[in-house]
Amino acid sequence: AVRVTLGPKGRNVILEKRLAMGNRTAMRRDLLTYKLECNQTLEEFQQMLDAGPTTAGETETNDQWQSFLDGNEDQYSSHELPISAACVGILKCSRGALNAALQATEAGGSHEHHLAWLSHLHDLTMSIGQGLTDLGACLYPPLDLASLKPEIKRQADAVTAVVTYIGDAFDPAATLELPQETLDIASKVQHAVETRRQEALDAIANAECPERMNQSIETIGRIVNPSK
């Protein structure tokens, strides 16, 4: 048998590799946990969206007790539905950002610079994970728009921070290169989340100002039926 005795430098290299593998495993575990929570939240609210708007009158749905008696406590009003749909879109963007981060974690090397980059990426994804719970808690009808608006901004900002960080990852000096697929996902999510954010805020503005929504409906009606 051949026995190889490693000097201090060799032992340090092995230790660094073990630490790197351990850190990356912990990061991956956290990302998978966030992704699972995201999928569960998406499934729940997608089912509520698929149920469509409540059939009760708008004035009745404002009465929570009446909504409960009518069996509409888990359904959105016609004003709330587009808000929730846009927020579900933000949740989907959150999942996309987590997918990109997971790919980046698996692709990164063991260089000290790479590990520092991955560590900061992990910190950024924590904001997405925490925001999933906060945004989801605000999406149960009837919607509290005053509480929902800051959560929309916070979650959209968290998603943007992650995908922007991934998109800016290439560093020739440290040979940090991510797969093109990962960069493409980050780019698509970056554009999509801004669209969903604006859709959500516009829908909230319409819900807060029914006259604005009615005017929009009338305008669309005149375009579709100009003879009327």
XYZ file of N, CA and C in Angstrom, residues 35 82 93 117 128 176 183:
21
model
N -38.065 27.390 -3.524
C -38.766 27.018 -4.754
C -40.008 26.192 -4.439
N -57.843 41.207 -11.468
C -56.631 41.584 -12.222
C -55.441 41.911 -11.323
N -42.363 35.059 -11.563
C -41.044 35.656 -11.769
C -40.107 35.293 -10.613
N -19.000 35.325 -4.417
C -20.097 35.741 -5.300
C -21.358 34.937 -5.007
N -36.152 37.046 -1.553
C -37.248 36.465 -2.339
C -38.005 35.454 -1.496
N -15.220 33.843 -14.055
C -16.552 33.461 -13.574
C -17.513 33.547 -14.751
N -28.157 32.957 -17.978
C -28.202 34.392 -18.275
C -29.484 34.757 -19.018
